[in-house]
Coordinates of C-alpha atoms in Angstrom, one line a residue:
Chain A
M261 CA -22.1 -44.6 53.5
N262 CA -18.8 -43.1 52.3
K263 CA -19.7 -39.4 51.5
I264 CA -16.2 -39.2 50.6
P265 CA -17.5 -40.0 46.5
Q266 CA -20.7 -37.9 47.3
I267 CA -18.3 -35.2 48.0
C268 CA -16.1 -35.1 45.3
I269 CA -18.8 -35.2 42.3
A270 CA -20.6 -32.1 43.9
C271 CA -17.5 -30.5 44.1
Y272 CA -16.8 -31.1 40.7
L273 CA -20.2 -30.3 39.3
L274 CA -19.7 -26.7 40.9
F275 CA -16.4 -26.7 39.5
L276 CA -17.9 -27.4 36.1
S277 CA -20.8 -24.6 36.4
S278 CA -18.7 -21.9 37.3
L279 CA -16.9 -22.4 33.7
V280 CA -20.9 -22.0 31.9
N281 CA -21.6 -19.1 30.2
A282 CA -25.0 -18.0 30.8
Q283 CA -27.6 -18.3 27.8
E284 CA -25.4 -19.1 25.1
I285 CA -25.4 -21.9 22.9
D286 CA -21.5 -22.4 21.5
F287 CA -21.7 -24.0 18.1
G288 CA -17.8 -23.1 17.3
T289 CA -17.4 -26.6 19.6
Y290 CA -18.4 -28.4 16.8
S291 CA -16.7 -26.2 14.0
S292 CA -13.6 -28.0 13.9
S293 CA -16.1 -30.1 11.8
Y294 CA -16.6 -27.8 9.2
S295 CA -13.8 -26.7 6.7
M296 CA -12.7 -23.3 6.2
S297 CA -10.4 -21.8 3.7
V298 CA -8.4 -18.2 2.8
T299 CA -7.1 -17.0 -0.9
T300 CA -5.8 -14.1 -2.0
I301 CA -7.6 -12.5 -4.7
G302 CA -5.3 -10.3 -7.4
N303 CA -2.1 -8.7 -5.2
T304 CA -0.4 -10.8 -3.1
S305 CA 1.2 -8.1 -1.2
L306 CA 1.2 -4.3 -0.4
D307 CA 3.1 -2.6 -2.4
F308 CA 3.1 1.0 -1.7
G309 CA 5.2 1.7 -5.4
M310 CA 7.4 5.3 -4.6
L311 CA 7.7 7.0 -1.8
I312 CA 9.4 10.7 -2.1
S313 CA 11.8 11.1 0.4
G314 CA 11.1 14.3 2.1
D315 CA 7.4 14.9 1.2
L316 CA 5.0 16.5 3.6
S317 CA 2.0 13.9 2.7
P318 CA 2.1 10.1 3.9
L319 CA 1.4 7.7 1.1
E320 CA -1.8 6.1 1.5
I321 CA -3.3 2.8 -0.3
L322 CA -6.9 3.2 0.4
L323 CA -9.9 1.2 0.7
T324 CA -10.9 2.2 -2.8
D325 CA -7.3 1.6 -4.2
V326 CA -6.1 -1.2 -6.3
E327 CA -3.3 -1.7 -4.8
I328 CA -4.9 -3.0 -1.7
V329 CA -4.9 -6.8 -0.7
T330 CA -7.8 -8.9 -0.4
L331 CA -8.6 -12.1 0.7
Q332 CA -11.7 -14.5 0.2
I333 CA -12.5 -16.3 3.0
T334 CA -14.6 -19.4 2.4
G335 CA -16.5 -20.9 4.9
V336 CA -20.2 -22.2 6.0
R337 CA -22.4 -19.2 5.8
Y338 CA -24.4 -19.1 9.0
L339 CA -21.2 -19.4 11.1
D340 CA -19.4 -16.5 12.4
V341 CA -15.6 -16.4 12.2
F342 CA -13.0 -14.4 14.2
V343 CA -10.3 -12.3 12.3
D344 CA -7.1 -11.4 13.6
I345 CA -4.2 -9.0 12.4
V346 CA -1.2 -8.6 13.2
A347 CA 0.9 -5.9 11.2
P348 CA 4.2 -4.2 11.6
D349 CA 5.0 -1.3 13.0
F350 CA 8.0 -0.4 10.3
L351 CA 9.4 -1.0 7.3
I352 CA 13.0 -1.7 6.9
E353 CA 15.9 -0.7 4.0
D354 CA 17.0 -3.5 2.2
A355 CA 20.4 -2.4 2.6
E356 CA 19.9 -2.1 6.1
P357 CA 18.0 -4.7 7.6
G358 CA 19.1 -4.1 11.3
C359 CA 18.1 -0.5 11.2
V360 CA 16.4 0.9 14.7
T361 CA 16.7 5.0 13.2
N362 CA 14.2 6.5 11.4
N363 CA 16.7 7.3 8.3
C364 CA 16.2 3.8 7.2
R365 CA 12.6 2.9 8.7
V366 CA 9.0 3.8 7.5
G367 CA 6.0 3.7 9.9
F368 CA 3.4 1.6 8.5
T369 CA -0.3 1.6 9.5
L370 CA -2.7 -0.7 9.0
G371 CA -6.2 -0.6 7.1
A372 CA -8.2 -3.6 7.2
A373 CA -12.4 -4.0 6.1
Y374 CA -14.9 -7.0 5.3
S375 CA -17.4 -7.6 3.3
N376 CA -20.1 -10.5 3.9
K377 CA -22.5 -9.3 1.7
G378 CA -21.6 -12.1 -1.0
T379 CA -20.1 -9.8 -3.5
N380 CA -16.1 -8.9 -3.5
N381 CA -17.3 -4.9 -3.7
T382 CA -15.2 -2.3 -1.1
S383 CA -18.2 -0.3 -1.5
Q384 CA -20.0 -2.7 1.1
A385 CA -17.0 -3.2 3.4
V386 CA -16.8 -2.6 7.1
V387 CA -13.8 -0.9 8.3
F388 CA -12.3 -2.3 11.5
G389 CA -8.7 -2.2 11.6
F390 CA -7.4 1.7 12.5
T391 CA -3.7 0.4 14.6
N392 CA -1.8 -2.4 13.7
T393 CA -4.0 -5.2 15.9
A394 CA -6.7 -5.5 14.6
S395 CA -10.0 -8.0 15.4
V396 CA -13.2 -8.5 14.3
Q397 CA -15.9 -10.6 14.3
F398 CA -18.9 -11.4 11.8
P399 CA -20.6 -13.9 9.7
I400 CA -19.5 -15.7 6.7
K401 CA -23.4 -14.2 5.3
Y402 CA -24.4 -11.1 6.6
R403 CA -27.5 -11.8 8.2
G404 CA -28.5 -8.1 8.7
N405 CA -30.4 -7.7 12.1
A406 CA -32.1 -11.0 12.0
P407 CA -31.4 -13.1 14.9
P408 CA -28.8 -15.6 14.0
G409 CA -29.8 -18.9 12.2
P410 CA -30.3 -22.3 13.3
P411 CA -27.6 -24.7 14.5
P412 CA -24.8 -26.4 11.2
T413 CA -26.2 -28.7 9.8
P414 CA -23.9 -32.1 11.0
V415 CA -21.8 -33.6 8.8
Y416 CA -23.1 -36.6 7.4
Q417 CA -22.2 -39.1 5.1
G418 CA -22.2 -37.5 1.6
Y419 CA -22.1 -34.1 3.3
D420 CA -21.3 -31.8 0.5
P421 CA -20.1 -28.7 2.4
S422 CA -20.1 -26.6 -0.5
Q423 CA -24.0 -26.6 -0.5
F424 CA -23.3 -24.5 2.5
N425 CA -20.2 -22.3 1.9
E426 CA -20.3 -18.5 1.5
D427 CA -17.7 -16.2 0.7
A428 CA -16.7 -13.1 2.6
Y429 CA -13.8 -10.9 1.9
L430 CA -11.3 -9.0 3.7
Y431 CA -9.5 -5.7 2.5
I432 CA -5.9 -4.8 3.5
Y433 CA -4.7 -1.7 3.0
G434 CA -2.6 1.3 5.2
T435 CA -0.5 3.8 5.3
L436 CA 2.9 4.9 5.2
A437 CA 4.4 7.8 7.0
A438 CA 5.8 11.1 5.7
G439 CA 9.6 11.7 6.3
T440 CA 12.9 12.1 5.3
Y441 CA 14.5 8.8 4.5
D442 CA 17.7 7.0 3.0
S443 CA 16.7 6.3 -1.2
G444 CA 16.4 2.2 -1.6
S445 CA 13.8 -0.6 -1.9
Y446 CA 11.8 -1.2 1.7
T447 CA 9.8 -3.9 3.1
S448 CA 8.2 -4.8 6.4
S449 CA 10.2 -6.2 9.2
S450 CA 7.5 -9.0 8.8
D451 CA 4.6 -9.9 7.3
I452 CA 1.1 -8.7 8.5
F453 CA -0.4 -12.2 9.6
V454 CA -4.1 -13.1 9.4
T455 CA -5.8 -15.3 11.3
I456 CA -9.2 -16.8 11.0
S457 CA -11.1 -19.3 12.9
Y458 CA -15.4 -20.0 13.5
D459 CA -16.6 -18.3 16.8
Chain B
M267 CA -17.5 -46.9 43.5
N268 CA -14.4 -46.5 45.2
M269 CA -12.4 -43.3 45.4
K270 CA -9.8 -44.1 42.7
Q271 CA -12.4 -45.2 40.4
L272 CA -14.1 -42.4 40.9
L273 CA -10.6 -40.2 40.6
K274 CA -9.9 -41.9 37.1
I275 CA -13.2 -41.1 35.6
L276 CA -13.2 -37.4 36.5
I277 CA -9.7 -37.3 34.8
V278 CA -10.5 -39.2 32.0
F279 CA -13.7 -36.7 31.6
S280 CA -11.5 -33.7 32.2
F281 CA -9.4 -34.6 29.7
L282 CA -11.4 -35.2 27.3
S283 CA -13.5 -32.2 27.6
S284 CA -10.0 -30.2 27.1
N285 CA -9.7 -31.9 24.0
I286 CA -12.8 -30.8 22.0
N287 CA -12.2 -26.8 22.7
A288 CA -8.7 -27.5 21.3
Q289 CA -10.2 -28.5 18.3
V290 CA -11.1 -25.2 16.3
N291 CA -10.7 -25.2 12.6
R292 CA -8.2 -22.0 11.9
V293 CA -6.6 -20.7 8.9
S294 CA -3.7 -17.9 8.5
A295 CA -2.7 -16.0 5.6
S296 CA 0.2 -13.4 5.2
V297 CA 1.1 -10.6 3.4
N298 CA 4.0 -8.5 2.9
I299 CA 4.8 -5.1 2.4
T300 CA 6.6 -3.0 0.1
A301 CA 7.8 0.4 -1.3
N302 CA 10.5 2.4 -2.7
V303 CA 12.5 5.4 -1.5
E304 CA 13.1 7.8 -3.8
Q305 CA 14.8 11.2 -3.1
S306 CA 12.5 14.5 -3.7
I307 CA 13.8 16.0 -7.2
Q308 CA 15.1 19.8 -7.1
L309 CA 16.2 21.6 -10.4
I310 CA 18.5 24.6 -9.3
T311 CA 19.1 27.2 -12.5
V312 CA 22.8 28.1 -12.6
N313 CA 22.7 30.5 -15.4
A314 CA 19.7 32.0 -16.8
M315 CA 19.3 32.3 -20.9
T316 CA 20.4 35.3 -22.2
F317 CA 20.0 36.9 -25.9
G318 CA 22.2 39.5 -26.2
D319 CA 22.4 42.3 -28.6
I320 CA 20.0 42.5 -31.4
E321 CA 21.5 44.1 -34.5
P322 CA 19.2 45.9 -37.2
G323 CA 17.2 43.8 -39.3
Q324 CA 17.5 40.4 -37.3
I325 CA 14.8 38.6 -38.0
E326 CA 15.4 35.3 -35.9
I327 CA 17.4 34.8 -32.6
F328 CA 18.3 31.2 -31.9
V329 CA 20.4 30.1 -29.1
N330 CA 21.5 26.5 -29.9
P331 CA 21.7 24.7 -26.3
V332 CA 24.7 22.6 -27.0
I333 CA 26.8 25.3 -28.4
D334 CA 26.1 28.8 -26.9
V335 CA 27.6 30.0 -23.7
S336 CA 24.0 32.3 -23.7
S337 CA 22.3 28.9 -22.9
G338 CA 20.5 28.8 -19.5
Y339 CA 21.8 26.0 -17.2
M340 CA 19.9 24.0 -14.8
I341 CA 20.9 21.4 -12.8
A342 CA 18.8 18.9 -12.0
V343 CA 18.8 16.3 -8.6
G344 CA 17.6 13.6 -7.6
T345 CA 18.0 9.5 -6.5
P346 CA 21.4 7.9 -8.1
E347 CA 20.4 5.9 -11.2
A348 CA 16.9 6.9 -10.9
E349 CA 14.9 7.0 -14.3
F350 CA 12.8 10.0 -14.7
R351 CA 10.5 11.4 -17.7
L352 CA 11.1 15.2 -18.9
D353 CA 8.5 16.9 -19.8
Y354 CA 8.3 20.8 -20.7
L355 CA 6.1 23.2 -23.2
N356 CA 8.6 23.6 -26.3
V357 CA 6.3 26.9 -27.3
R358 CA 5.6 29.4 -25.1
N359 CA 4.7 33.5 -25.3
L360 CA 6.9 36.3 -24.1
T361 CA 4.8 39.1 -23.4
N362 CA 5.9 42.9 -24.4
V363 CA 5.9 44.6 -20.9
E364 CA 5.9 48.0 -22.4
N365 CA 3.7 47.7 -25.5
E366 CA 1.2 45.0 -26.6
G367 CA 1.8 42.2 -28.7
F368 CA 4.0 39.0 -27.8
L369 CA 6.5 37.4 -29.5
T370 CA 6.1 33.0 -30.0
F371 CA 9.3 31.5 -28.4
Q372 CA 10.2 27.8 -29.3
Y373 CA 12.6 26.3 -26.3
V374 CA 14.5 23.9 -27.2
L375 CA 16.8 21.5 -24.3
S376 CA 19.9 19.5 -24.6
G377 CA 21.0 17.5 -21.7
N378 CA 24.3 15.4 -20.3
D379 CA 24.9 13.2 -17.1
T380 CA 28.3 15.2 -16.7
E381 CA 29.0 18.3 -16.8
D382 CA 29.7 18.9 -20.5
Q383 CA 27.5 21.2 -22.8
A384 CA 29.6 20.4 -26.2
S385 CA 28.4 16.5 -25.7
S386 CA 24.8 17.3 -24.8
E387 CA 22.2 16.0 -26.7
L388 CA 19.1 17.1 -27.9
I389 CA 15.8 16.5 -25.5
D390 CA 12.9 15.6 -27.6
N391 CA 10.0 13.9 -27.9
D392 CA 11.4 10.7 -28.6
N393 CA 14.2 10.6 -25.7
R394 CA 12.4 12.2 -22.7
T395 CA 13.4 9.2 -20.6
I396 CA 16.5 9.9 -18.7
R397 CA 18.5 8.7 -15.9
F398 CA 20.2 10.4 -13.1
N399 CA 24.0 9.8 -13.0
N400 CA 25.4 7.8 -10.2
E401 CA 25.5 11.2 -8.1
G402 CA 21.7 11.8 -8.6
T403 CA 22.5 15.0 -11.2
F404 CA 21.5 15.6 -14.2
H405 CA 22.5 18.8 -16.5
I406 CA 20.0 20.5 -18.9
W407 CA 21.0 23.3 -20.8
V408 CA 18.0 25.9 -22.2
G409 CA 18.0 27.5 -25.9
G410 CA 15.6 28.2 -28.4
R411 CA 14.5 30.0 -31.4
V412 CA 12.1 32.9 -32.3
N413 CA 11.3 35.1 -35.2
L414 CA 11.6 39.0 -34.7
E415 CA 9.8 39.9 -38.3
N416 CA 6.8 41.2 -36.6
A417 CA 7.7 42.0 -33.3
T418 CA 7.4 45.7 -31.9
P419 CA 10.1 47.5 -29.9
G420 CA 10.1 47.0 -26.2
S421 CA 11.6 44.3 -23.6
Y422 CA 9.7 40.8 -23.3
E423 CA 9.4 38.8 -21.1
G424 CA 8.1 34.9 -20.3
D425 CA 8.6 31.9 -18.0
F426 CA 9.5 28.0 -18.9
T427 CA 7.8 25.5 -17.1
I428 CA 10.0 21.8 -16.7
E429 CA 8.5 19.3 -15.1
I430 CA 10.4 16.4 -14.2
D431 CA 8.8 12.9 -12.4
Y432 CA 10.6 9.9 -11.7
I433 CA 9.1 6.5 -13.9

């Protein structure tokens, strides 16, 4: 008997076994079957308003301020989502788009939080963003200390995803550094970019 | 099953498994950040208001900020062309520093975007929204009126508070 095919199969299975994570069932493999959406509620940009040059205090938009940007995430309530946020380090004076000096660029520090208890309520929010690159994983619907729920309902004919959907909320805010700057309008060098995916 | 058939199966299986992992539902959003930087406002007092000598029997002092050289003179410095609101308490008490008693002083202000007192306009409650000129300055003259009928002899002093904020 030619043993080469058997050896190949054994090697391949050995290779596959090295990729398996013990005791973890990844329902995210099937998450492509489930929809998710993100929409902005209220403010569409993080507008700090007026920053006084030479002021000694940083200009903050706090989690509790009306200037925050709120993103509503609608997805399957018992699935976890990964949220990744990348924010720019500076706002640049519009009149000096190539600015690399501190007289025409203002340092920005991101703040981010989420709420997954079913209501758009910042007092229930969990803060996770302290730097300009932030990541977090959370279930669309808070489940406390309870274990993860059953596997997602399979997609079937007549499947109505809205029956299984819930809203979670993502809050974006931050701080502008105090300093002496040129007068004018300032805009972020790039947008704050938020990516959300199922686990 | 020969070697070639086995390799085909393995290759196809490998392709399918990697393709499943690539199908991840992903959404994204972007948020713009904006701010306006304004220069801090400075108020420079160039001249203090003076009353000069008071004649015996004189019952009122009035320093007209538009025409009197004894008016106080201040320069506000800020962001060129920026609008600001000017607020002040137009009635203040002047305290007698030697005896008891005080005088009630009613301030009157005028302003101009050029350094020309004669063409300055009175700043009242109706026109307190003002704009810096293209050099970022605004000129303010301070005058006022005080009734001396019940004044006791002595020296009086008091302060004047003016507040300027960007709109």
